Amino acid sequence: MADAFDVVVIGGGPAGYPAAIRAAQNGLSAACIDEWKNRDGTFAFGGTCLNAGCIPSKALLESTELYHRVREELPTHGIRVSDISIDVATLQKRKAGIVRKMTDGVAALFKAAGVTGIQGHGRLLLDKRIEVSAPDGSRRDLLAKNVVLASGSAPIELKSAPFDHQRILDSWDALELASAPKRLGVIGAGAIGLELGSVWRRLGSEVVILEALPDFLATCDQQLAREALRHLKRQGLDIRLGATVTGAKVAGDTVAVAYRDAKGEQTLTVDQLVVAVGRRPYSRELLSSGTGVELDERGFIKVDEHCRTAVPGIYAIGDCVRGPMLAHKGKEEGVMVADLIAGRFGEVNYKAVPSVIYTAPEIASVGATEEQVKASGRPYKVGVVPFLANGRARALEAAQGFAKLIAARDDDEILGVHIVGPFAGELIAEAVLALEYAASSEDLQRTMHAHPTLSEAVHEAALAADKRSIDAINR
Ligand SMILES: Cc1cc2nc3c(=O)[nH]c(=O)nc-3n(C[C@H](O)[C@H](O)[C@H](O)COP(=O)(O)OP(=O)(O)OC[C@H]3O[C@@H](n4cnc5c(N)ncnc54)[C@H](O)[C@@H]3O)c2cc1C
C-alpha cells in the first residue's frame, strides 16, 4: 500500500520546505520530496537558495567586502595593517560550511516538526498519487490529499553562449571558482550578475558586465538606479548598457564574446564568462500526462492569487509560478497554501514584496517606483534624504546613497520606498511593514527612531515628503 499524507510537497527549497513545516504545525501529516544533489554528490534540502543562490552568494559578498574594507577603509580609521591577503580556498571553505549548516538545519527542522523528508525525484501522477524515484533507482508511490508543487527554477542558457561550466559559467559555477580570473565577463546586470561581478571584482578580476537593456536596473526606481550605477562604476565594475551578446567562442583559455551596441559590432576577450540573464521555471518530469495542471507559454505552472492550480487540492508556489523569483516570496506562498489547506486564513500581499541587491551599497525597494506612480496619474510627493545627513552612516564610513519615500498627495498613503545605501536590505523591512499596514507618511513621521541609527534616514525621508525633514535640507 502507498504511504498516505495530508500534504505532499515536491521540492524542498525556500518555497517548499516552509509549506511542509507549516502543514505539520497545522496538525497535518506532511512529506517533502527533494532531489537536490550538490557537486560533491551529497544530498541537501534548501534548493537553489541555500545551496547555490542566496546563502553562498551572501557568504562570498561578506568575505570580499570585508577584504575590500580592510584594504581601503581601515587607514581612514587610523588602523594600520600590512601584508593583507586573501585566501580564496579558505573563503570558499567558510561559504561551504555556512551552506552545510543551513541545509542540515532544514533537515533538523523537518525532524522537529514531524515532516517526512524524502530524497528522490517526485512526479505527480493521476488522483494525487506521487511517484518517488530514489537515487538508488527504487520507486514507490505516495498518496496525498493535497499536493504542493515547488520545483523552483533553473538558469536560462543563451544559444549564443551555451554553458560549458569551465569557461562559460552559470551562477552556481561562478560561486564555486577556486581563484579570481584575470578578466571576467558577465552577461546580465540584474541582481545575480551584479552580486557575482562585485565578488570577483573585489578579489581582483577586471569585470565587464554586458547588459542588453539601455537602462540600468530598468524595473527599479530610476533615481535609485542612477545612484547605484554611479557607485558600482566607481568600484571598477565596467557596466556596458545596450550591449546585446551575439556569440561567445571558447578558444583555449579564453572566451571571445561578440556583442552589438549603439556603436556597432564589438568584441570582448575574457578568461571566464558568467551568463546571468535570468532563470526559467523548472518542471522536468514533474507532471505525468492528464493531471490537469497547466503550464503557461513560458513554462510557469498556472495558479490563481492563492496559488491554486486548476485541479482542486493541487497548489504550486515559488519560482515555478508567476511573480518575482525571490526566496521570501516563495516562503510566504508556502505558508499561505499550508494555512489554506488547513482551513485557515492565508494570503500573500504581492504589493509588498521587497527586493534587495546585496552590492555595496545595497539596493532595496518595496512598492511602486516613481515612474509607476507618475504613470498612474495619482498625485504624489517624494522625500529623499542622503545618508550624508545620517550620523551613523558617517560613523560607519558608509555615508553613500539615499532613502527615498513616495506617498500619495490625496491620502498620504506610502506607495513606495527605495533605498540605496548601507544595510538598505535591513532598512527596507520597516517600509515593508508600513506598506503591509497601509501606513501614511505621517505614521512614519510620528514614529520614534533610535539615534544614531541608519533607520533615521527612512524617518527623515518620510518627513522630507512634507518638506519637514530636520536633519536634511528640504528641497
Ligand atoms: C546566485 C543567486 C543568488 C540569489 N540570491 C537571492 C537573494 O539574495 N534573495 C532572494 O530572495 N532570492 C535570491 N535568489 C533566488 C532564490 O534562490 C529563488 O527565488 C529561490 O530559491 C526559489 O525557491 P523555490 O523553493 O521556488 O525553488 P528552488 O530553490 O529552486 O528549490 C526547488 C527545489 O525543488 C527540487 N525539485 C525540482 N523538481 C523536483 C522534483 N520533480 N522532485 C523532487 N525535487 C524537485 C530542486 O532540486 C530544488 O531543491 C538567488 C538565486 C541565485 C541563483
Coordinates of C-alpha atoms and ligand atoms in Angstrom, one line a residue:
M1 CA 0.0 0.0 0.0
A2 CA 1.2 3.5 -0.8
D3 CA 2.1 5.8 2.1
A4 CA -0.6 8.4 2.6
F5 CA -0.2 12.0 3.7
D6 CA -2.4 15.0 4.1
V7 CA 0.1 17.1 2.2
V8 CA 3.0 16.1 -0.1
V9 CA 5.3 18.9 -1.2
I10 CA 7.5 18.3 -4.3
G11 CA 10.6 20.5 -3.9
G12 CA 12.4 21.4 -0.6
G13 CA 13.6 24.9 -1.5
P14 CA 12.6 28.1 0.4
A15 CA 9.1 27.8 -1.0
G16 CA 8.6 24.0 -0.4
Y17 CA 10.2 23.4 3.0
P18 CA 8.2 26.2 4.8
A19 CA 5.0 24.7 3.2
A20 CA 5.8 21.3 4.7
I21 CA 6.7 22.7 8.1
R22 CA 3.6 24.9 8.3
A23 CA 1.4 22.0 7.2
A24 CA 2.8 19.9 10.1
Q25 CA 2.4 22.9 12.5
N26 CA -1.3 22.9 11.4
G27 CA -1.6 19.3 12.6
L28 CA -1.4 17.7 9.1
S29 CA 0.8 14.8 8.1
A30 CA 3.3 16.2 5.7
A31 CA 6.1 14.9 3.4
C32 CA 8.6 16.9 1.4
I33 CA 10.4 15.3 -1.6
D34 CA 13.6 16.8 -2.9
E35 CA 16.2 15.7 -5.4
W36 CA 18.9 18.4 -5.0
K37 CA 22.4 17.0 -5.3
N38 CA 25.5 19.0 -4.6
R39 CA 28.6 18.9 -6.7
D40 CA 30.3 16.6 -4.2
G41 CA 27.4 14.2 -4.6
T42 CA 25.8 14.9 -1.3
F43 CA 22.1 15.4 -0.9
A44 CA 20.7 18.5 0.7
F45 CA 17.4 20.3 1.3
G46 CA 17.1 24.0 0.8
G47 CA 17.0 24.2 -3.0
T48 CA 18.8 26.8 -5.1
C49 CA 18.6 29.4 -2.3
L50 CA 20.5 27.6 0.4
N51 CA 22.8 25.6 -1.9
A52 CA 23.6 27.7 -4.9
G53 CA 21.9 31.1 -4.5
C54 CA 21.1 33.5 -1.7
I55 CA 23.2 32.0 1.0
P56 CA 26.5 31.1 -0.7
S57 CA 26.4 34.4 -2.6
K58 CA 26.0 36.4 0.6
A59 CA 28.8 34.5 2.3
L60 CA 31.2 35.4 -0.5
L61 CA 29.9 39.0 -0.6
E62 CA 30.6 39.4 3.1
S63 CA 34.1 38.0 2.9
T64 CA 35.1 40.0 -0.1
E65 CA 33.5 43.2 1.2
L66 CA 35.4 42.8 4.4
Y67 CA 38.7 42.3 2.5
H68 CA 37.9 45.4 0.5
R69 CA 37.1 47.5 3.6
V70 CA 40.3 46.3 5.4
R71 CA 42.4 47.4 2.4
E72 CA 40.5 50.6 1.5
E73 CA 38.9 51.8 4.7
L74 CA 41.0 50.9 7.7
P75 CA 43.6 53.6 7.1
T76 CA 40.8 56.2 7.4
H77 CA 40.2 54.9 10.9
G78 CA 43.9 55.2 11.7
I79 CA 44.2 51.4 11.8
R80 CA 47.4 50.4 10.2
V81 CA 47.6 46.8 8.8
S82 CA 50.2 45.4 6.5
D83 CA 50.6 42.2 4.4
I84 CA 46.9 41.9 3.7
S85 CA 46.0 39.0 1.5
I86 CA 43.0 36.8 1.0
D87 CA 43.0 33.0 0.6
V88 CA 40.2 32.0 -1.8
A89 CA 40.3 28.4 -0.6
T90 CA 39.5 29.5 3.0
L91 CA 36.8 31.8 1.8
Q92 CA 35.2 29.0 -0.2
K93 CA 35.5 26.6 2.8
R94 CA 33.8 29.1 5.0
K95 CA 31.0 29.5 2.5
A96 CA 30.6 25.7 2.2
G97 CA 30.4 25.4 5.9
I98 CA 27.6 28.0 6.2
V99 CA 25.7 26.3 3.4
R100 CA 26.0 22.9 5.0
K101 CA 24.9 24.3 8.4
M102 CA 21.8 25.9 6.8
T103 CA 20.8 22.8 4.8
D104 CA 21.3 20.5 7.7
G105 CA 19.2 22.9 9.6
V106 CA 16.3 22.3 7.3
A107 CA 16.6 18.5 7.9
A108 CA 16.6 19.2 11.6
L109 CA 13.5 21.5 11.4
F110 CA 11.7 18.7 9.5
K111 CA 12.6 16.3 12.2
A112 CA 11.4 18.6 15.0
A113 CA 8.2 19.4 13.2
G114 CA 7.4 15.8 12.2
V115 CA 7.8 16.3 8.5
T116 CA 8.8 13.3 6.5
G117 CA 11.8 14.4 4.3
I118 CA 12.3 12.2 1.3
Q119 CA 15.3 12.2 -1.0
G120 CA 14.4 11.5 -4.6
H121 CA 12.5 12.7 -7.7
G122 CA 8.8 13.3 -7.3
R123 CA 6.4 13.0 -10.2
L124 CA 2.7 13.8 -10.0
L125 CA 0.5 11.0 -11.3
L126 CA -3.3 11.0 -11.5
D127 CA -5.6 11.3 -8.5
K128 CA -2.9 13.0 -6.3
R129 CA -0.7 9.9 -6.4
I130 CA 3.0 10.8 -6.4
E131 CA 5.7 8.5 -7.8
V132 CA 9.1 8.9 -5.9
S133 CA 12.3 7.7 -7.7
A134 CA 15.0 7.3 -5.1
P135 CA 18.7 7.8 -6.1
D136 CA 19.3 4.1 -5.8
G137 CA 16.8 3.5 -8.6
S138 CA 14.0 2.2 -6.4
R139 CA 10.4 3.5 -6.8
R140 CA 7.5 4.0 -4.5
D141 CA 4.1 5.8 -4.6
L142 CA 2.7 8.2 -2.1
L143 CA -0.9 9.2 -1.8
A144 CA -1.8 12.8 -0.9
K145 CA -5.0 14.6 0.0
N146 CA -3.2 17.8 -1.1
V147 CA -0.1 18.3 -3.3
V148 CA 2.1 21.4 -3.3
L149 CA 4.4 21.8 -6.4
A150 CA 7.5 23.8 -5.5
S151 CA 10.0 22.7 -8.2
G152 CA 11.8 26.0 -8.5
S153 CA 13.8 27.3 -11.4
A154 CA 17.0 26.9 -13.4
P155 CA 19.4 29.3 -15.0
I156 CA 18.4 30.5 -18.6
E157 CA 21.0 29.3 -21.1
L158 CA 21.8 31.5 -24.1
K159 CA 22.0 29.9 -27.5
S160 CA 24.7 32.4 -28.3
A161 CA 26.7 31.4 -25.2
P162 CA 25.9 27.9 -24.1
F163 CA 27.3 26.7 -20.7
D164 CA 30.4 24.5 -20.8
H165 CA 30.8 25.1 -17.0
Q166 CA 34.6 25.6 -17.4
R167 CA 34.8 28.9 -19.4
I168 CA 31.1 29.8 -19.9
L169 CA 29.5 29.5 -16.5
D170 CA 26.2 29.6 -14.8
S171 CA 25.7 31.4 -11.5
W172 CA 26.4 28.2 -9.5
D173 CA 29.7 27.7 -11.3
A174 CA 30.6 31.4 -10.6
L175 CA 30.1 30.8 -6.8
E176 CA 32.5 27.9 -6.9
L177 CA 35.6 29.4 -8.6
A178 CA 38.8 28.4 -6.9
S179 CA 40.6 31.6 -7.9
A180 CA 39.8 35.0 -9.4
P181 CA 40.0 35.1 -13.2
K182 CA 42.1 38.0 -14.5
R183 CA 39.3 39.0 -16.8
L184 CA 35.7 38.1 -16.0
G185 CA 32.8 38.8 -18.4
V186 CA 29.2 38.8 -17.0
I187 CA 26.1 38.8 -19.3
G188 CA 23.2 40.5 -17.4
A189 CA 23.3 43.4 -15.0
G190 CA 20.5 42.1 -12.8
A191 CA 20.8 41.2 -9.1
I192 CA 22.7 38.0 -9.7
G193 CA 25.1 39.5 -12.3
L194 CA 25.9 42.5 -10.1
E195 CA 26.4 40.4 -6.9
L196 CA 28.7 37.9 -8.7
G197 CA 30.5 40.7 -10.5
S198 CA 31.1 42.5 -7.2
V199 CA 32.5 39.4 -5.5
W200 CA 35.2 38.7 -8.2
R201 CA 35.9 42.4 -8.7
R202 CA 36.8 42.8 -5.0
L203 CA 39.1 39.8 -5.5
G204 CA 41.0 41.5 -8.3
S205 CA 39.2 40.5 -11.5
E206 CA 38.7 43.0 -14.2
V207 CA 34.9 42.7 -14.6
V208 CA 32.9 43.7 -17.6
I209 CA 29.1 43.4 -17.4
L210 CA 27.2 43.4 -20.6
E211 CA 23.5 44.4 -20.3
A212 CA 21.2 44.3 -23.3
L213 CA 18.7 46.9 -22.0
P214 CA 19.6 50.5 -22.4
D215 CA 18.6 51.4 -18.8
F216 CA 20.4 50.2 -15.7
L217 CA 18.0 48.2 -13.4
A218 CA 15.2 49.1 -15.8
T219 CA 12.4 47.9 -13.4
C220 CA 13.8 49.8 -10.4
D221 CA 13.1 53.4 -9.5
Q222 CA 15.4 55.2 -11.9
Q223 CA 16.7 57.8 -9.4
L224 CA 17.8 54.8 -7.3
A225 CA 19.3 53.0 -10.3
R226 CA 21.3 56.1 -11.4
E227 CA 22.8 56.5 -7.9
A228 CA 23.6 52.7 -7.7
L229 CA 25.3 52.8 -11.1
R230 CA 27.5 55.7 -10.1
H231 CA 28.8 53.8 -7.0
L232 CA 29.2 50.4 -8.8
K233 CA 31.2 52.0 -11.7
R234 CA 33.4 53.8 -9.1
Q235 CA 34.3 50.4 -7.7
G236 CA 35.6 49.4 -11.1
L237 CA 32.7 47.4 -12.5
D238 CA 32.7 48.1 -16.2
I239 CA 29.0 48.1 -16.9
R240 CA 28.1 48.4 -20.6
L241 CA 24.4 49.1 -21.3
G242 CA 22.6 48.5 -24.5
A243 CA 25.1 45.6 -25.2
T244 CA 23.4 42.6 -26.8
V245 CA 25.6 39.5 -26.9
T246 CA 25.5 37.7 -30.2
G247 CA 28.1 35.0 -29.7
A248 CA 30.7 33.5 -27.4
K249 CA 33.5 31.3 -28.5
V250 CA 35.9 29.4 -26.3
A251 CA 39.4 29.4 -27.7
G252 CA 41.9 27.7 -25.4
D253 CA 42.0 29.5 -22.1
T254 CA 39.8 32.5 -23.2
V255 CA 36.3 33.3 -24.4
A256 CA 35.8 35.7 -27.2
V257 CA 32.4 37.5 -26.7
A258 CA 30.8 39.2 -29.6
Y259 CA 28.2 41.9 -28.8
R260 CA 26.3 44.7 -30.5
D261 CA 25.8 48.1 -29.0
A262 CA 24.9 51.6 -30.3
K263 CA 28.4 51.9 -31.9
G264 CA 28.1 48.6 -33.8
E265 CA 29.7 45.2 -33.5
Q266 CA 32.1 44.8 -30.6
T267 CA 34.3 42.0 -29.2
L268 CA 35.5 41.3 -25.7
T269 CA 38.0 38.7 -24.6
V270 CA 37.7 37.3 -21.1
D271 CA 39.1 34.3 -19.2
Q272 CA 35.7 33.3 -18.0
L273 CA 32.2 34.4 -18.8
V274 CA 29.2 34.2 -16.5
V275 CA 25.7 34.1 -18.1
A276 CA 23.3 35.6 -15.6
V277 CA 20.4 36.6 -17.8
G278 CA 17.6 35.3 -15.5
R279 CA 16.0 32.0 -14.6
R280 CA 13.2 29.9 -16.0
P281 CA 10.7 27.8 -14.2
Y282 CA 11.8 24.2 -13.8
S283 CA 9.3 21.3 -14.2
R284 CA 11.3 18.4 -15.7
E285 CA 9.4 15.1 -15.3
L286 CA 7.2 16.8 -12.7
L287 CA 3.8 16.1 -14.2
S288 CA 2.6 12.9 -15.9
S289 CA 0.1 13.5 -18.7
G290 CA -3.6 14.1 -17.8
T291 CA -3.0 15.6 -14.3
G292 CA -4.9 18.7 -15.3
V293 CA -2.2 21.0 -14.0
E294 CA -1.4 23.6 -16.7
L295 CA 1.7 25.4 -17.7
D296 CA 1.6 28.8 -19.4
E297 CA 3.6 29.6 -22.6
R298 CA 6.7 30.4 -20.6
G299 CA 6.6 27.2 -18.6
F300 CA 5.2 28.6 -15.3
I301 CA 2.6 26.5 -13.6
K302 CA -0.7 28.3 -13.9
V303 CA -2.1 29.4 -10.5
D304 CA -4.6 31.9 -9.1
E305 CA -3.8 34.5 -6.4
H306 CA -4.0 31.8 -3.8
C307 CA -1.5 29.5 -5.7
R308 CA -4.3 27.1 -6.6
T309 CA -3.9 25.2 -9.9
A310 CA -6.9 24.3 -11.9
V311 CA -7.1 21.0 -10.0
P312 CA -8.7 21.1 -6.5
G313 CA -6.1 20.2 -3.8
I314 CA -3.1 20.9 -6.0
Y315 CA -1.1 24.0 -5.4
A316 CA 2.1 25.5 -6.9
I317 CA 4.4 28.0 -5.2
G318 CA 7.7 29.8 -5.5
D319 CA 9.9 30.2 -8.7
C320 CA 7.8 27.7 -10.7
V321 CA 4.8 30.2 -10.7
R322 CA 4.3 33.8 -11.7
G323 CA 5.7 36.7 -9.8
P324 CA 9.2 37.7 -8.7
M325 CA 11.7 34.9 -8.4
L326 CA 12.6 35.6 -4.8
A327 CA 13.0 33.2 -1.8
H328 CA 10.8 35.2 0.6
K329 CA 8.0 35.4 -1.9
G330 CA 8.1 31.6 -2.3
K331 CA 8.2 31.2 1.5
E332 CA 5.1 33.3 2.1
E333 CA 3.3 31.4 -0.7
G334 CA 4.3 28.1 1.0
V335 CA 2.9 29.3 4.4
M336 CA -0.2 30.6 2.7
V337 CA -1.1 27.3 0.9
A338 CA -0.4 25.3 4.1
D339 CA -2.8 27.5 6.0
L340 CA -5.4 27.4 3.3
I341 CA -5.2 23.6 3.2
A342 CA -5.8 23.5 7.0
G343 CA -8.9 25.7 6.5
R344 CA -7.2 28.8 8.0
F345 CA -6.9 32.3 6.6
G346 CA -4.0 32.7 4.1
E347 CA -3.0 35.5 1.8
V348 CA 0.1 37.0 0.2
N349 CA 0.3 40.7 -0.3
Y350 CA 2.0 40.9 -3.7
K351 CA 2.1 44.7 -3.4
A352 CA 4.6 44.5 -0.5
V353 CA 7.3 42.1 -1.8
P354 CA 10.7 43.7 -1.0
S355 CA 13.6 43.2 -3.4
V356 CA 17.3 43.6 -2.4
I357 CA 20.5 43.6 -4.3
Y358 CA 23.4 42.9 -2.0
T359 CA 26.1 45.1 -3.6
A360 CA 27.9 47.8 -1.7
P361 CA 26.0 50.0 -1.3
E362 CA 22.9 47.7 -1.1
I363 CA 19.9 48.5 -3.2
A364 CA 16.5 47.8 -1.8
S365 CA 12.9 48.6 -2.8
V366 CA 9.3 47.9 -1.9
G367 CA 6.2 49.1 -3.6
A368 CA 5.8 51.4 -6.6
T369 CA 8.6 53.3 -8.3
E370 CA 8.3 57.0 -9.0
E371 CA 7.9 56.1 -12.7
Q372 CA 5.0 53.8 -11.9
V373 CA 3.3 56.3 -9.7
K374 CA 3.7 59.1 -12.3
A375 CA 2.2 56.8 -15.0
S376 CA -0.8 56.0 -12.7
G377 CA -1.7 59.7 -12.7
R378 CA -2.1 59.8 -8.9
P379 CA -0.7 63.0 -7.4
Y380 CA 2.3 62.2 -5.2
K381 CA 5.0 63.7 -3.1
V382 CA 8.6 62.5 -2.6
G383 CA 11.1 62.7 0.2
V384 CA 14.7 62.0 -0.5
V385 CA 17.3 62.0 2.3
P386 CA 21.0 61.3 1.6
F387 CA 23.0 59.1 4.0
L388 CA 25.4 62.0 4.2
A389 CA 22.9 63.6 6.7
N390 CA 22.9 60.4 8.8
G391 CA 25.4 60.3 11.8
R392 CA 25.5 56.5 12.0
A393 CA 26.3 56.2 8.3
R394 CA 29.1 58.8 8.8
A395 CA 30.5 56.8 11.8
L396 CA 30.3 53.6 9.7
E397 CA 32.3 55.4 6.9
A398 CA 29.3 54.4 4.7
A399 CA 27.6 57.7 4.0
Q400 CA 26.6 56.8 0.5
G401 CA 23.3 56.8 -1.3
F402 CA 19.9 57.9 0.0
A403 CA 16.5 56.8 1.3
K404 CA 13.5 57.8 -0.9
L405 CA 9.9 57.6 0.1
I406 CA 6.9 58.2 -2.2
A407 CA 3.5 58.9 -0.8
A408 CA 0.1 59.9 -2.3
R409 CA -0.8 63.5 -2.1
D410 CA -4.5 62.7 -1.6
D411 CA -4.5 60.5 1.5
D412 CA -0.8 60.4 2.4
E413 CA -0.5 56.6 1.8
I414 CA 3.0 55.4 1.4
L415 CA 3.3 54.0 -2.2
G416 CA 6.9 53.0 -2.4
V417 CA 10.3 53.2 -0.6
H418 CA 13.6 52.9 -2.3
I419 CA 16.9 52.8 -0.6
V420 CA 20.5 52.7 -1.9
G421 CA 22.9 52.8 0.9
P422 CA 24.4 50.9 3.9
F423 CA 22.3 48.0 5.1
A424 CA 19.5 49.0 2.7
G425 CA 18.3 45.3 2.8
E426 CA 17.7 45.6 6.5
L427 CA 16.2 49.1 6.5
I428 CA 13.6 48.1 3.9
A429 CA 11.9 45.9 6.4
E430 CA 10.3 49.0 8.1
A431 CA 9.0 50.1 4.8
V432 CA 7.5 46.7 4.0
L433 CA 5.7 46.8 7.4
A434 CA 4.5 50.3 6.6
L435 CA 3.1 49.1 3.2
E436 CA 1.6 46.0 4.8
Y437 CA -0.3 48.1 7.3
A438 CA -1.2 50.8 4.7
A439 CA 0.7 53.4 6.7
S440 CA 0.8 57.0 5.8
S441 CA 3.9 59.0 5.6
E442 CA 2.6 60.8 8.8
D443 CA 2.6 57.5 10.6
L444 CA 6.3 57.1 9.9
Q445 CA 7.0 60.7 10.7
R446 CA 5.4 60.3 14.1
T447 CA 7.3 57.0 14.9
M448 CA 10.3 57.5 17.1
H449 CA 13.6 56.1 15.6
A450 CA 16.6 55.4 17.8
H451 CA 19.6 57.8 17.4
P452 CA 22.0 57.4 15.9
T453 CA 20.8 54.7 13.6
L454 CA 20.6 54.2 9.8
S455 CA 16.9 53.8 10.3
E456 CA 16.7 57.6 10.9
A457 CA 17.2 58.0 7.1
V458 CA 13.8 56.3 6.5
H459 CA 12.2 58.5 9.2
E460 CA 13.7 61.6 7.7
A461 CA 12.6 60.6 4.1
A462 CA 9.1 60.4 5.4
L463 CA 9.4 63.9 6.9
A464 CA 11.1 65.2 3.7
A465 CA 8.0 64.1 1.7
D466 CA 6.3 67.0 3.5
K467 CA 9.4 69.2 3.5
R468 CA 9.7 68.8 7.2
S469 CA 13.0 66.9 7.4
I470 CA 15.0 68.1 10.4
D471 CA 18.4 66.7 9.6
A472 CA 18.5 67.2 5.8
I473 CA 17.9 70.2 3.6
N474 CA 14.3 70.1 2.3
R475 CA 14.1 70.6 -1.5
Ligands
LIG1 C1 23.1 33.3 -7.3 C2 21.7 33.5 -6.8 C3 21.5 34.4 -5.8 C4 20.2 34.6 -5.3 N1 20.1 35.5 -4.3 C5 18.8 35.7 -3.8 C6 18.6 36.5 -2.7 O1 19.5 37.1 -2.2 N2 17.4 36.7 -2.2 C7 16.3 36.1 -2.8 O2 15.2 36.2 -2.3 N3 16.5 35.2 -3.8 C8 17.7 35.0 -4.3 N4 17.9 34.1 -5.3 C9 16.7 33.5 -5.9 C10 16.2 32.3 -5.0 O3 17.3 31.4 -4.9 C11 15.0 31.6 -5.6 O4 14.0 32.6 -5.7 C12 14.5 30.6 -4.6 O5 15.5 29.6 -4.4 C13 13.2 29.9 -5.2 O6 12.8 29.0 -4.3 P1 11.9 27.7 -4.7 O7 11.7 26.9 -3.5 O8 10.8 28.1 -5.5 O9 12.9 26.9 -5.7 P2 14.3 26.3 -5.5 O10 15.1 27.0 -4.5 O11 14.9 26.2 -6.9 O12 14.0 24.8 -5.0 C14 13.4 23.9 -5.7 C15 13.8 22.5 -5.2 O13 13.0 21.5 -5.8 C16 13.7 20.4 -6.2 N5 13.0 19.7 -7.3 C17 12.6 20.2 -8.5 N6 11.9 19.3 -9.2 C18 11.8 18.3 -8.3 C19 11.1 17.0 -8.5 N7 10.4 16.7 -9.5 N8 11.3 16.1 -7.5 C20 12.0 16.4 -6.3 N9 12.6 17.6 -6.2 C21 12.5 18.5 -7.2 C22 15.0 21.1 -6.7 O14 16.1 20.1 -6.7 C23 15.2 22.1 -5.6 O15 15.9 21.6 -4.5 C24 19.1 33.9 -5.8 C25 19.4 33.0 -6.9 C26 20.6 32.8 -7.3 C27 20.8 31.8 -8.4

